Short mmCIF file of C-alpha atoms in Angstrom, two decimals:
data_model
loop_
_atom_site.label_atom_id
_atom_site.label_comp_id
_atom_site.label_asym_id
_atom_site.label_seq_id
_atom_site.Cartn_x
_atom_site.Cartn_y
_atom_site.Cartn_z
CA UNK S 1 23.03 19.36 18.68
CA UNK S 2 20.60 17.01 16.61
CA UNK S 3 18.94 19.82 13.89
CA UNK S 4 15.71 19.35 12.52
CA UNK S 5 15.68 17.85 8.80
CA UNK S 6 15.06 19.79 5.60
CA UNK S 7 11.59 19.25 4.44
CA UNK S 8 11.18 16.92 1.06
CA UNK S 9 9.64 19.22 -0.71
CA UNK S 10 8.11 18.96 -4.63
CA UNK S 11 7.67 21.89 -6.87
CA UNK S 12 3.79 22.33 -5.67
CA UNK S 13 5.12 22.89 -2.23
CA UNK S 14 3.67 19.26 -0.77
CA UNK S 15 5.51 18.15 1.73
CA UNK S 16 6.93 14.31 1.55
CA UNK S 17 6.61 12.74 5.38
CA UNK S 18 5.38 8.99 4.21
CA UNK S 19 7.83 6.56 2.72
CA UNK S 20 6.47 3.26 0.93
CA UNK S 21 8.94 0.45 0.93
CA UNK S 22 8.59 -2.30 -0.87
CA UNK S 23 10.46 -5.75 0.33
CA UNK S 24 9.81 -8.06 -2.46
CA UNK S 25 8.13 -8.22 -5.61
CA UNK S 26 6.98 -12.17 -4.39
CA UNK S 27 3.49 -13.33 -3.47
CA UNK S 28 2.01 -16.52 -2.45
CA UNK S 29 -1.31 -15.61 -4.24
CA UNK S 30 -2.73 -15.27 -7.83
CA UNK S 31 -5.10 -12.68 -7.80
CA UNK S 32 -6.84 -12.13 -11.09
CA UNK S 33 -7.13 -8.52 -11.16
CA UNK S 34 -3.19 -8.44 -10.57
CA UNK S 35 -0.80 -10.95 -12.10
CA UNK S 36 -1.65 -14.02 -14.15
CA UNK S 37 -2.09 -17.28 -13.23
CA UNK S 38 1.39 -18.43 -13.83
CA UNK S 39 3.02 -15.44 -11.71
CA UNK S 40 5.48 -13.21 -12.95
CA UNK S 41 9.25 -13.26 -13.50
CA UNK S 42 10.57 -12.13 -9.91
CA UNK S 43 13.35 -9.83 -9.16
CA UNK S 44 16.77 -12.02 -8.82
CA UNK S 45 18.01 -12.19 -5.13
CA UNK S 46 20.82 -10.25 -6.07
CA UNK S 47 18.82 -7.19 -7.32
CA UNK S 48 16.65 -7.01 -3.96
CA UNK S 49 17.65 -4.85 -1.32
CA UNK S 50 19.92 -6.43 1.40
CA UNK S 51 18.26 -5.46 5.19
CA UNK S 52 21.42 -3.22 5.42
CA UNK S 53 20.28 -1.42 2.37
CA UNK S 54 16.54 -0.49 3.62
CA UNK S 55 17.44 0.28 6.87
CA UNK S 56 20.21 2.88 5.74
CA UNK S 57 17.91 4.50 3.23
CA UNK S 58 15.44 4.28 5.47
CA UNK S 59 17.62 6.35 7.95
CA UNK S 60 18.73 8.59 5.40
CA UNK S 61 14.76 9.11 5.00
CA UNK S 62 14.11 10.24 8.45
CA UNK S 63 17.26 11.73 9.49
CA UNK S 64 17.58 14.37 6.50
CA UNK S 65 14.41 14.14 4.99
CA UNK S 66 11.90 14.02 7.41
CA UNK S 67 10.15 10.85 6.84
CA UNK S 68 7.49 10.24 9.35
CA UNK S 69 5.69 7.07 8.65
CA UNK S 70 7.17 4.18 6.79
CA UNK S 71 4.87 1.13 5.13
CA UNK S 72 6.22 -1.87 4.25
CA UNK S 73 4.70 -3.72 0.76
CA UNK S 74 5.39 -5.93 -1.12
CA UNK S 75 4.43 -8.57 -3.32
CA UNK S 76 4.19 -9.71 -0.27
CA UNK S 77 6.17 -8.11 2.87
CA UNK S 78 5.45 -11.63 5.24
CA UNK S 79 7.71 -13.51 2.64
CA UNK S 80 10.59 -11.18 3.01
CA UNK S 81 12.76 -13.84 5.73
CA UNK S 82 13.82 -12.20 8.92
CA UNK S 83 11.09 -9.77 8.46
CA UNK S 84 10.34 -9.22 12.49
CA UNK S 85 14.30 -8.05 13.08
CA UNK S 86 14.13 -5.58 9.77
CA UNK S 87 10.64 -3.91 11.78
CA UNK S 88 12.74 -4.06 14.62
CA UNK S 89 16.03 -2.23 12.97
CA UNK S 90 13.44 0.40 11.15
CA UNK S 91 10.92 0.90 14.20
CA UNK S 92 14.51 2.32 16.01
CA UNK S 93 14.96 4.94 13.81
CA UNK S 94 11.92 6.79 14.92
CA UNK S 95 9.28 6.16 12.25
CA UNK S 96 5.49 4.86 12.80
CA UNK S 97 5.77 1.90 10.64
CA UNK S 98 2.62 -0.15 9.26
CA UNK S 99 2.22 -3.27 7.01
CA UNK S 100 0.58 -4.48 4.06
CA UNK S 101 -0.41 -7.64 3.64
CA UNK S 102 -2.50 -10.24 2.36
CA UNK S 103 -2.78 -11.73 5.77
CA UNK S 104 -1.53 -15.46 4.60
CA UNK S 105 1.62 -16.40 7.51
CA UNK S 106 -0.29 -13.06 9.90
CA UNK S 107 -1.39 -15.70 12.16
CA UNK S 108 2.35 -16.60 13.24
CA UNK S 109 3.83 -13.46 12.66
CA UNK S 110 1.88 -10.74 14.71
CA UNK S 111 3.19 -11.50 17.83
CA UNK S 112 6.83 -11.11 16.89
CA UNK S 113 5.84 -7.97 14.49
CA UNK S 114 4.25 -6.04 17.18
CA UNK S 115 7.16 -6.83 19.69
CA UNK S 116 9.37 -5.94 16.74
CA UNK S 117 7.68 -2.96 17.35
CA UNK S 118 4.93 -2.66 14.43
CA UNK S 119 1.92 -0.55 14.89
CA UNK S 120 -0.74 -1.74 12.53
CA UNK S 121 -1.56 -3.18 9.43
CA UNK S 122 -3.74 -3.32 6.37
CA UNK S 123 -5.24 -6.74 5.35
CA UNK S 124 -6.74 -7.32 1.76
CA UNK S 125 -9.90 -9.21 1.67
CA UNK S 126 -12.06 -8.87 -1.16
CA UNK S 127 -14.60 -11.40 -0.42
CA UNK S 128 -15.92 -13.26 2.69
CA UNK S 129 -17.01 -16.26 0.44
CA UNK S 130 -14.54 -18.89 0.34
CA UNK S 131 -15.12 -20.68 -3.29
CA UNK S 132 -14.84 -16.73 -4.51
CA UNK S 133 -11.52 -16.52 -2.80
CA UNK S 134 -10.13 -18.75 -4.28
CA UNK S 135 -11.94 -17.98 -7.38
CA UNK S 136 -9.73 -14.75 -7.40
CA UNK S 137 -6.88 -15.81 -5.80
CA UNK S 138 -6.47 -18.82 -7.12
CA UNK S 139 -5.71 -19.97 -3.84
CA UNK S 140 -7.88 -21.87 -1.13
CA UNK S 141 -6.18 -20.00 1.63
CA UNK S 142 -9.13 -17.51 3.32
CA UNK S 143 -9.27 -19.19 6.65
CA UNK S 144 -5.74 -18.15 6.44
CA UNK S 145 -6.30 -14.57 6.17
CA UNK S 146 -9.67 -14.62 8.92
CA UNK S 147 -6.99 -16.27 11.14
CA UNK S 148 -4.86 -13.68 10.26
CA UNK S 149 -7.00 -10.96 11.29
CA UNK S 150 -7.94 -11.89 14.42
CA UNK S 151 -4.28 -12.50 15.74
CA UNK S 152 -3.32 -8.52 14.69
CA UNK S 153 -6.19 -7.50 16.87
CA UNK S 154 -5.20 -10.01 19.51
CA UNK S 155 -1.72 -8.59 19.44
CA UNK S 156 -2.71 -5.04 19.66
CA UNK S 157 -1.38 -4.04 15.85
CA UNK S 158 -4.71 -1.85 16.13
CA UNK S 159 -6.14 -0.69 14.28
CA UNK S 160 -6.63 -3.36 11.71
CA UNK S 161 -7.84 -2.27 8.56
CA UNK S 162 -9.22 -4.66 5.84
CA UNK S 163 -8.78 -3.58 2.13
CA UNK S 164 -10.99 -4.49 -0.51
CA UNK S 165 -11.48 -3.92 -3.88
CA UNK S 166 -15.10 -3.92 -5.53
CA UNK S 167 -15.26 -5.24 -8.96
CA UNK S 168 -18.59 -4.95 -11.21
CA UNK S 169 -19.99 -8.58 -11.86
CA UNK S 170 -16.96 -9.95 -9.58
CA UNK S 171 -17.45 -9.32 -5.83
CA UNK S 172 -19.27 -5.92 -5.68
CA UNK S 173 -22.39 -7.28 -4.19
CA UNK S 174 -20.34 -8.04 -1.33
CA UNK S 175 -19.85 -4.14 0.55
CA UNK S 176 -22.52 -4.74 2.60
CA UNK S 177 -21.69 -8.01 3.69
CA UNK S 178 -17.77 -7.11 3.87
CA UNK S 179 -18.37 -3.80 6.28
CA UNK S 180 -20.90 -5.47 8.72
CA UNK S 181 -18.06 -8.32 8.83
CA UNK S 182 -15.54 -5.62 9.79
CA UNK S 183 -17.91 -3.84 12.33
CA UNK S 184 -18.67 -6.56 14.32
CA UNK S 185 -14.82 -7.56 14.46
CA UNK S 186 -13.52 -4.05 15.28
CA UNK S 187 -12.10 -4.14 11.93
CA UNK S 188 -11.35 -1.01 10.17
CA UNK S 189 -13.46 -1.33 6.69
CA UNK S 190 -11.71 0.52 3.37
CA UNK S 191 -12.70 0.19 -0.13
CA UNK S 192 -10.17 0.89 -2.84
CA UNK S 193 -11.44 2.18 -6.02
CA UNK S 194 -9.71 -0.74 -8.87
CA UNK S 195 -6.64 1.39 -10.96
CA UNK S 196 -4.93 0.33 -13.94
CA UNK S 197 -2.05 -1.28 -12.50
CA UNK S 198 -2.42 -4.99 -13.09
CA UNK S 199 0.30 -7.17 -15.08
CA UNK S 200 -2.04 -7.74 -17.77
CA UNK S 201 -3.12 -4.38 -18.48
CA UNK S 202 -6.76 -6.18 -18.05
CA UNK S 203 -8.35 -3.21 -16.34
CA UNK S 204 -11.53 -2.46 -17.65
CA UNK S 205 -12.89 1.08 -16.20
CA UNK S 206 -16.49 -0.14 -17.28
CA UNK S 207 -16.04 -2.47 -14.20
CA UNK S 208 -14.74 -0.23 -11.51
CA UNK S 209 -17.01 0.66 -8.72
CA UNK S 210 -16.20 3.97 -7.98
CA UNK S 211 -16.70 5.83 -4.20
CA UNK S 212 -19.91 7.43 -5.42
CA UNK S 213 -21.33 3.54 -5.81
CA UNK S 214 -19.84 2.10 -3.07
CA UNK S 215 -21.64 5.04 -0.98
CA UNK S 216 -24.87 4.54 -2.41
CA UNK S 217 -24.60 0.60 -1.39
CA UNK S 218 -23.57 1.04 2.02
CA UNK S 219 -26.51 3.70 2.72
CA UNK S 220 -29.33 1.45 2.01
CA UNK S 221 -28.20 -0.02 5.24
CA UNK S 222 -26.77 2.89 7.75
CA UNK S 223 -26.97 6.70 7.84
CA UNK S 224 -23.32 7.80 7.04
CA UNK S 225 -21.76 10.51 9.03
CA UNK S 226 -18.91 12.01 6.98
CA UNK S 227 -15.45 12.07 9.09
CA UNK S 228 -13.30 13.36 6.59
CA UNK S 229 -9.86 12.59 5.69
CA UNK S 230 -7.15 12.58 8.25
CA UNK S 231 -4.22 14.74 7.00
CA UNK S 232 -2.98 13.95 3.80
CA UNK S 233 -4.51 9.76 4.27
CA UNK S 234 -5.57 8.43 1.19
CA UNK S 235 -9.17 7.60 2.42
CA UNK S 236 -11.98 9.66 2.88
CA UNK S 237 -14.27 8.48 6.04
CA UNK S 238 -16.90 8.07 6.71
CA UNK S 239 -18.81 6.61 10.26
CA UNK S 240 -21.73 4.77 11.08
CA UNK S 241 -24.12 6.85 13.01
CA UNK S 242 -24.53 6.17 16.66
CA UNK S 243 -21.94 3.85 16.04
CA UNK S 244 -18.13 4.27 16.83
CA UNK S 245 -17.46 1.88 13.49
CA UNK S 246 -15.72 4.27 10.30
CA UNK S 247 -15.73 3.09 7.02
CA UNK S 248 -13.24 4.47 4.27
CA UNK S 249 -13.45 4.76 0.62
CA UNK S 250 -10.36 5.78 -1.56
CA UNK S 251 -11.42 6.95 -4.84
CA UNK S 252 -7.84 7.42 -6.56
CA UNK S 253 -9.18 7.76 -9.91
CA UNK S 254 -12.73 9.12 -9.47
CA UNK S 255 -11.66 11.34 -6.89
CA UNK S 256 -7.73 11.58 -6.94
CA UNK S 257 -6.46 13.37 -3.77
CA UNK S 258 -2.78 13.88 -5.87
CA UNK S 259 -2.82 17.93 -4.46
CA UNK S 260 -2.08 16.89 -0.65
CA UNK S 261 -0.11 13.42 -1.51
CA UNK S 262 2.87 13.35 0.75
CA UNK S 263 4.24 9.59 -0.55
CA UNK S 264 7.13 8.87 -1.98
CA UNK S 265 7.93 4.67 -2.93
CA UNK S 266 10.84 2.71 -2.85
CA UNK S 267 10.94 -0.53 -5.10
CA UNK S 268 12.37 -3.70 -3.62
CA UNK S 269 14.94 -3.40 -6.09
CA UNK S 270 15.81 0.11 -4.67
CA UNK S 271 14.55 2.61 -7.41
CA UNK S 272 12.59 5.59 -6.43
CA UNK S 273 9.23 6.29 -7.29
CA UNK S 274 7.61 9.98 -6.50
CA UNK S 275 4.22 8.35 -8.04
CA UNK S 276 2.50 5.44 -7.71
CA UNK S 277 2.09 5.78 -11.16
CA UNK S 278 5.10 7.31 -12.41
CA UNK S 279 7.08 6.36 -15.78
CA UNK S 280 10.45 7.06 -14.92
CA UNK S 281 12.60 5.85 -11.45
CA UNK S 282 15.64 6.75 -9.63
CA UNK S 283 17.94 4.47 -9.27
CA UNK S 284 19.01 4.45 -5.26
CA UNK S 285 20.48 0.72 -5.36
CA UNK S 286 23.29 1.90 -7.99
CA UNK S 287 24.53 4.54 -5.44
CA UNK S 288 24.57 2.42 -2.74
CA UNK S 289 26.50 -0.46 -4.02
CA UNK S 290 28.89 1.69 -5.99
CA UNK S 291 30.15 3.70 -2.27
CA UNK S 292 28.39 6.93 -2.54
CA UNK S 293 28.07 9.19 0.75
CA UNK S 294 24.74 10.17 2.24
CA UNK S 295 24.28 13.24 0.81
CA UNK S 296 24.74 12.31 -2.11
CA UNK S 297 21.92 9.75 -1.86
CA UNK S 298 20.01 12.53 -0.21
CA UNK S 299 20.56 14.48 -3.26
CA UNK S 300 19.34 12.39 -5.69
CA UNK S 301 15.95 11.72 -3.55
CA UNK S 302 15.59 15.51 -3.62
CA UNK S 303 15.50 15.82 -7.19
CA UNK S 304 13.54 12.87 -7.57
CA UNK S 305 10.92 14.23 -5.43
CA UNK S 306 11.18 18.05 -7.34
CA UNK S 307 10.50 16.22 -10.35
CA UNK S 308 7.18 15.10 -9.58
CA UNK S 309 4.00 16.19 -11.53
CA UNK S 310 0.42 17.91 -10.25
CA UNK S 311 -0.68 14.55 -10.27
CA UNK S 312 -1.05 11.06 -12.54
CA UNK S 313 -3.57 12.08 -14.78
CA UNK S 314 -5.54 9.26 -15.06
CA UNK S 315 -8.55 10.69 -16.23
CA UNK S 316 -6.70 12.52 -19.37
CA UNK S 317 -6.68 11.06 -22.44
CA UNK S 318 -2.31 11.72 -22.31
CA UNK S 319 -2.28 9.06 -18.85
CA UNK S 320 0.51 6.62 -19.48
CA UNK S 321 0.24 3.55 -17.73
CA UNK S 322 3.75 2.60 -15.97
CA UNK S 323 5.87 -0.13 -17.08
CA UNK S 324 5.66 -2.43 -13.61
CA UNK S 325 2.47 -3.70 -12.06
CA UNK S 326 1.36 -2.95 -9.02
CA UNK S 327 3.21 -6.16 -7.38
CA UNK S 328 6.50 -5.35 -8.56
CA UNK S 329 5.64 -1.45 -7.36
CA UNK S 330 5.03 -2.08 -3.59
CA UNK S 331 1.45 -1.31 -2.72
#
């Protein structure tokens, strides 16, 4: 008889149920607040994770560690090839599983993703303004992403949340406009608070907009009701009153919600993250290609996961930034 698994616990008793997998460090845009122009110096094919590879840590995940929820990052995830039969492989092991994306190739993939059997994803979309776009992108490509949208809602990979991320003097007088685009698309609106996790190490806190701003902006328009945050969920939420439309904001460095995170990341390369923004990694891929047994790959996620701090200590004068950018991280 099947026995429930052990729970992944850290040191401050939270509880580890949501399992970030990155599936390449690739992406088919430029965006200026993460990489430079030129791109970055991708992971060989040979250090990437075969499918065979995610799907058995993946099961080794939910089977003995009681993974409930699996996203799959990148770079970006739609340039990982076969990517509808991987969903497919890691939706039968029992997980919800969601996607991030930057909606470019969405258009022709939803259909086979939600058949696959994906439940939703997250689109970024930090401006509605297509000379912007492609001012940050460095890519014409935005009637990609609106096409994008619309097919995840037309294939039921609902509900379809659009990320963005305000930047002073870049695209921050855009919340209004950005969260009456998703309301009257049945989009799911989130703004992202901008962290220090960019290639160049270009991030200037002077030019985040933090929750408390965003707020303010998007009150001169509606009343606010506050919905709160959804278990451990990263966002805070917030809906439109007399409306059934919810706006979130996640405020990871104003308002860092590290004391219920229950996230754990896996690189494409197969090293094991208990942070986001953690300096050191576990090295999964090693154990796999040199034979070792399940539990012994369970073992090593355990400690990985008792070694993680209070939280990433951002706003301490002793925060460390971590060596790899958010691209080469898995979002």
């Amino acid at each position: 008889m099947n026995t429930a698994p052990r729970p992944l616990l850290d040191r401050f008793g939270r509880v580890h149920t949501d399992l970030r997998v990155s599936l390449t460090d690739r992406c088919n845009l430029r965006c200026t607040y993460c990489m430079p122009a030129e791109g970055l110096d991708w992971l060989p094919k040979a250090e990437v994770l075969s499918d065979d590879e995610v799907v058995r840590l993946v099961r080794i995940a939910v089977e003995r560690l009681g993974i409930a929820s699996v996203r799959l990052t990148g770079g970006e995830p739609l340039l990982r090839r076969g990517l509808p039969e991987l969903v497919g492989r890691i939706t039968a092991l029992g997980p919800e599983v969601s996607l991030t994306t930057n909606g470019i190739g969405l258009a022709r993939t939803a259909g086979a993703l939600k058949e696959a059997g994906l439940h939703r994803v997250n689109v970024s979309l930090d401006t509605l303004r297509p000379e912007r776009y492609a001012e940050i992108t460095r890519r014409d490509r935005i009637a990609d992403v609106l096409a994008g949208l619309a097919a995840a809602q037309a294939a039921g990979l609902a509900p379809v949340k659009v990320n963005a991320v305000p930047v002073r003097g870049v695209n921050d007088d855009e919340i209004l406009g950005l969260a009456a685009f998703a309301a009257e698309h049945g989009y799911r609106m989130r703004f992202i608070e901008s962290m220090p996790l960019d290639a160049q190490g270009a991030w200037d806190r002077a030019k985040m907009i933090t929750a408390d701003e965003i707020l303010a902006v998007l009150s001169t328009r509606w009343d606010l009701v506050p919905v709160g945050r959804h278990g451990n969920a990263p966002a805070e939420e917030w809906r439109i009153a007399g409306t059934d439309t919810v706006i979130g904001v996640i405020a990871s460095v104003t308002r860092p919600f590290c004391g219920g995170c229950d996230r754990v990341r896996l690189t494409a390369d197969g090293q094991l993250r208990n942070c986001l923004f953690a300096t050191e990694e576990s090295d999964l891929r090693v154990l796999l290609r040199g034979g070792a047994g399940d539990d012994r790959i369970e073992e090593a996620w355990r400690n990985t996961i008792a070694r993680k701090g209070p939280g990433h200590d951002i706003n301490s004068a002793g925060f460390v930034r971590p060596d790899r950018p958010m691209s080469a991280i898995g979002g």
